[in-house]
Short mmCIF file of C-alpha atoms in Angstrom, two decimals:
data_model
loop_
_atom_site.label_atom_id
_atom_site.label_comp_id
_atom_site.label_asym_id
_atom_site.label_seq_id
_atom_site.Cartn_x
_atom_site.Cartn_y
_atom_site.Cartn_z
CA ASN A 1 96.85 82.10 82.63
CA ALA A 2 100.00 84.19 82.11
CA GLY A 3 98.25 87.55 81.49
CA VAL A 4 100.74 90.18 80.29
CA THR A 5 104.37 89.08 79.97
CA GLN A 6 107.29 91.43 79.39
CA THR A 7 110.80 90.50 78.33
CA PRO A 8 113.48 91.19 79.35
CA LYS A 9 113.05 92.13 83.02
CA PHE A 10 116.35 94.02 83.25
CA ARG A 11 118.66 95.54 80.66
CA VAL A 12 121.68 97.82 80.65
CA LEU A 13 122.54 99.69 77.46
CA LYS A 14 125.26 102.06 76.40
CA THR A 15 124.28 105.39 74.86
CA GLY A 16 123.51 104.93 71.18
CA GLN A 17 122.70 101.22 71.36
CA SER A 18 119.36 99.88 70.20
CA MET A 19 117.02 97.34 71.71
CA THR A 20 113.47 95.99 71.56
CA LEU A 21 111.17 95.29 74.47
CA LEU A 22 108.60 92.57 73.93
CA CYS A 23 105.12 92.49 75.42
CA ALA A 24 102.83 89.49 75.00
CA GLN A 25 99.27 89.04 76.26
CA ASP A 26 97.14 85.93 76.14
CA MET A 27 93.77 87.53 76.97
CA ASN A 28 92.82 88.43 73.37
CA HIS A 29 92.65 92.15 74.25
CA GLU A 30 92.45 94.68 71.44
CA TYR A 31 94.05 97.60 73.27
CA MET A 32 97.71 97.56 74.33
CA TYR A 33 99.91 100.27 75.82
CA TRP A 34 103.52 101.11 76.65
CA TYR A 35 104.18 103.33 79.69
CA ARG A 36 107.30 104.55 81.42
CA GLN A 37 107.51 105.18 85.17
CA ASP A 38 110.05 107.56 86.66
CA PRO A 39 110.60 108.35 90.37
CA GLY A 40 108.10 110.87 91.71
CA MET A 41 106.08 110.85 88.52
CA GLY A 42 103.02 109.02 87.42
CA LEU A 43 103.04 106.60 84.54
CA ARG A 44 103.39 108.36 81.20
CA LEU A 45 102.03 106.88 78.00
CA ILE A 46 104.60 106.34 75.25
CA HIS A 47 102.58 104.64 72.48
CA TYR A 48 99.44 102.61 72.29
CA SER A 49 97.53 100.35 69.90
CA VAL A 50 93.80 99.84 69.43
CA GLY A 51 94.20 96.65 67.43
CA GLU A 52 96.44 94.51 65.27
CA GLY A 53 98.32 96.59 62.72
CA THR A 54 97.56 99.94 64.41
CA THR A 55 99.72 102.20 66.58
CA ALA A 56 99.38 105.74 67.91
CA LYS A 57 101.52 108.23 69.81
CA GLY A 58 101.00 108.87 73.47
CA GLU A 59 102.28 111.59 75.76
CA VAL A 60 106.05 110.98 75.39
CA PRO A 61 106.69 109.19 72.05
CA ASP A 62 109.99 110.79 71.00
CA GLY A 63 112.89 108.33 70.74
CA TYR A 64 110.63 105.26 70.64
CA ASN A 65 108.96 103.21 67.94
CA VAL A 66 106.37 100.45 68.22
CA SER A 67 104.85 97.68 66.15
CA ARG A 68 101.75 95.50 66.53
CA LEU A 69 102.07 92.88 63.80
CA LYS A 70 100.17 90.28 65.83
CA LYS A 71 97.27 90.95 68.16
CA GLN A 72 98.97 89.32 71.12
CA ASN A 73 102.31 91.15 70.79
CA PHE A 74 103.29 94.79 71.15
CA LEU A 75 106.95 95.69 70.62
CA LEU A 76 108.70 98.83 71.86
CA GLY A 77 111.95 99.83 70.15
CA LEU A 78 114.69 102.24 71.09
CA GLU A 79 116.77 103.00 68.00
CA SER A 80 119.50 105.04 69.72
CA ALA A 81 119.27 104.88 73.49
CA ALA A 82 119.89 108.00 75.59
CA PRO A 83 120.44 108.34 79.36
CA SER A 84 117.08 110.14 79.59
CA GLN A 85 115.45 106.83 78.62
CA THR A 86 116.60 105.20 81.85
CA SER A 87 113.29 104.18 83.40
CA VAL A 88 110.97 101.33 84.25
CA TYR A 89 108.81 100.36 81.28
CA PHE A 90 105.39 98.80 81.67
CA CYS A 91 103.22 97.19 79.08
CA ALA A 92 99.47 96.89 79.60
CA SER A 93 96.44 95.56 77.80
CA SER A 94 92.86 96.53 78.44
CA TYR A 95 89.34 95.16 78.28
CA ASP A 96 86.16 96.87 79.37
CA GLU A 97 88.21 99.85 80.59
CA LYS A 98 90.25 97.79 83.04
CA LEU A 99 94.00 97.65 82.55
CA PHE A 100 96.17 94.61 83.08
CA PHE A 101 99.88 95.29 83.54
CA GLY A 102 103.04 93.33 83.02
CA SER A 103 105.70 93.24 85.74
CA GLY A 104 107.93 95.80 84.06
CA THR A 105 111.39 96.15 82.48
CA GLN A 106 114.09 98.05 84.34
CA LEU A 107 116.23 99.76 81.69
CA SER A 108 119.43 101.64 82.44
CA VAL A 109 121.23 103.63 79.74
CA LEU A 110 124.81 104.55 80.60
CA LYS B 1 96.11 119.08 80.05
CA GLN B 2 94.81 116.87 82.82
CA GLU B 3 96.95 116.96 85.98
CA VAL B 4 96.51 114.30 88.65
CA THR B 5 97.91 114.86 92.15
CA GLN B 6 98.21 112.50 95.09
CA ILE B 7 99.08 113.91 98.50
CA PRO B 8 100.83 112.79 100.65
CA ALA B 9 103.54 110.98 98.71
CA ALA B 10 104.09 108.61 101.64
CA LEU B 11 102.11 107.50 104.67
CA SER B 12 102.88 105.26 107.66
CA VAL B 13 100.17 103.95 109.97
CA PRO B 14 99.89 101.29 112.70
CA GLU B 15 98.05 98.09 111.91
CA GLY B 16 94.31 98.35 112.38
CA GLU B 17 94.05 102.04 111.55
CA ASN B 18 91.83 103.11 108.67
CA LEU B 19 93.64 104.50 105.64
CA VAL B 20 92.48 107.54 103.68
CA LEU B 21 94.22 108.22 100.36
CA ASN B 22 93.52 111.29 98.29
CA CYS B 23 93.52 111.97 94.56
CA SER B 24 92.75 115.28 92.86
CA PHE B 25 92.45 116.11 89.18
CA THR B 26 92.22 119.41 87.34
CA ASP B 27 89.67 118.68 84.60
CA SER B 28 86.32 117.33 85.77
CA ALA B 29 85.39 116.09 82.27
CA ILE B 30 86.35 112.47 82.86
CA TYR B 31 84.82 109.15 81.82
CA ASN B 32 86.05 107.23 84.84
CA LEU B 33 88.65 106.99 87.60
CA GLN B 34 90.62 103.94 88.65
CA TRP B 35 92.62 103.08 91.72
CA PHE B 36 95.63 100.77 91.35
CA ARG B 37 97.98 99.03 93.72
CA GLN B 38 101.68 98.56 92.93
CA ASP B 39 103.96 96.29 94.92
CA PRO B 40 107.75 96.86 94.78
CA GLY B 41 109.21 95.56 91.52
CA LYS B 42 105.79 94.63 90.18
CA GLY B 43 103.23 95.98 87.78
CA LEU B 44 99.98 97.69 88.70
CA THR B 45 96.86 95.82 89.77
CA SER B 46 93.47 97.43 89.30
CA LEU B 47 91.55 97.76 92.58
CA LEU B 48 88.44 99.78 91.79
CA LEU B 49 86.93 101.47 88.74
CA ILE B 50 84.40 104.29 89.22
CA GLN B 51 82.40 105.50 86.24
CA SER B 52 81.77 109.24 85.98
CA SER B 53 78.07 108.68 86.76
CA GLN B 54 78.87 106.86 90.00
CA ARG B 55 79.64 108.31 93.43
CA GLU B 56 81.45 105.33 94.92
CA GLN B 57 82.58 101.74 94.50
CA THR B 58 83.26 99.12 97.17
CA SER B 59 85.25 95.92 97.23
CA GLY B 60 85.78 94.19 100.54
CA ARG B 61 87.66 96.55 102.86
CA LEU B 62 88.15 99.08 100.05
CA ASN B 63 85.81 101.94 99.27
CA ALA B 64 86.45 104.65 96.70
CA SER B 65 84.42 107.83 96.32
CA LEU B 66 84.30 110.25 93.42
CA ASP B 67 83.32 113.93 93.41
CA LYS B 68 83.69 115.06 89.82
CA SER B 69 82.61 118.64 90.43
CA SER B 70 85.40 119.22 92.93
CA GLY B 71 87.90 117.04 91.06
CA ARG B 72 88.52 114.65 93.94
CA SER B 73 88.52 110.96 94.76
CA THR B 74 89.25 109.23 98.04
CA LEU B 75 90.25 105.63 98.63
CA TYR B 76 89.38 104.27 102.08
CA ILE B 77 90.97 101.07 103.35
CA ALA B 78 89.36 99.81 106.53
CA ALA B 79 91.29 98.12 109.34
CA SER B 80 94.67 98.23 107.60
CA GLN B 81 96.98 95.20 107.62
CA PRO B 82 100.73 94.87 106.94
CA GLY B 83 99.80 93.23 103.64
CA ASP B 84 98.24 96.54 102.54
CA SER B 85 101.72 98.08 102.38
CA ALA B 86 102.19 99.17 98.76
CA THR B 87 102.00 102.19 96.49
CA TYR B 88 98.49 103.25 95.50
CA LEU B 89 97.97 105.18 92.27
CA CYS B 90 94.89 106.81 90.86
CA ALA B 91 94.25 107.43 87.18
CA VAL B 92 91.56 109.37 85.36
CA ARG B 93 90.33 108.83 81.83
CA PRO B 94 89.43 112.08 80.09
CA GLY B 95 89.52 110.56 76.61
CA ASN B 96 90.87 107.27 75.37
CA LYS B 97 94.03 107.47 77.47
CA LEU B 98 94.63 107.45 81.22
CA SER B 99 96.38 110.18 83.21
CA PHE B 100 98.13 108.84 86.32
CA GLY B 101 99.04 110.38 89.63
CA ALA B 102 102.51 109.72 91.10
CA GLY B 103 101.05 107.57 93.88
CA THR B 104 101.01 107.37 97.67
CA THR B 105 103.35 104.83 99.26
CA VAL B 106 101.70 103.25 102.29
CA THR B 107 103.49 101.42 105.10
CA VAL B 108 101.36 99.57 107.66
CA ARG B 109 103.38 98.86 110.82
CA ALA B 110 102.69 95.61 112.68
#
């Protein structure tokens, strides 16, 4: 049982480049989330989805877009990366109020 | 806006000592509170979930208490072991999204 899988694990971008982070879960969960984690700060919610075809903004959505075309996948896009988006990104899915996290993507924007 | 604080940011104890980790939140109108463990380079793992109507939850050597009126939760880890070394985060759910603390990094010395 793979749980929540994130790809890639590491990425380095130049300012202005675009990329997509992929999150896949095999637990048939309706709810999925994208968080970012910065040193000394708690996780901050970027976007979330309550089911296939739905997305909603979280606490820090600016500069990011998401899509949930299939129930098992939740994609996070950066259209024009900025140094302020250097962070560790976590995807999570939830069931019965418990969250299950992926192992994270370390993104550096130079 | 809900603010979640965890003090201290880091803690070092000898093996066998009991651990006491603190979490405080500013708005007592929460549905539940969760404690998570995060190992270096990994995602978060849910340890305990306390509903707003509950006072505590226990799992093995872990016990978490919740005092909504004072906006506090405490995670107790009995007879600490080197394998307990990790970062522990708490999160509260005031609505349909979680608010996380920055975590307490625990080192258990052998």
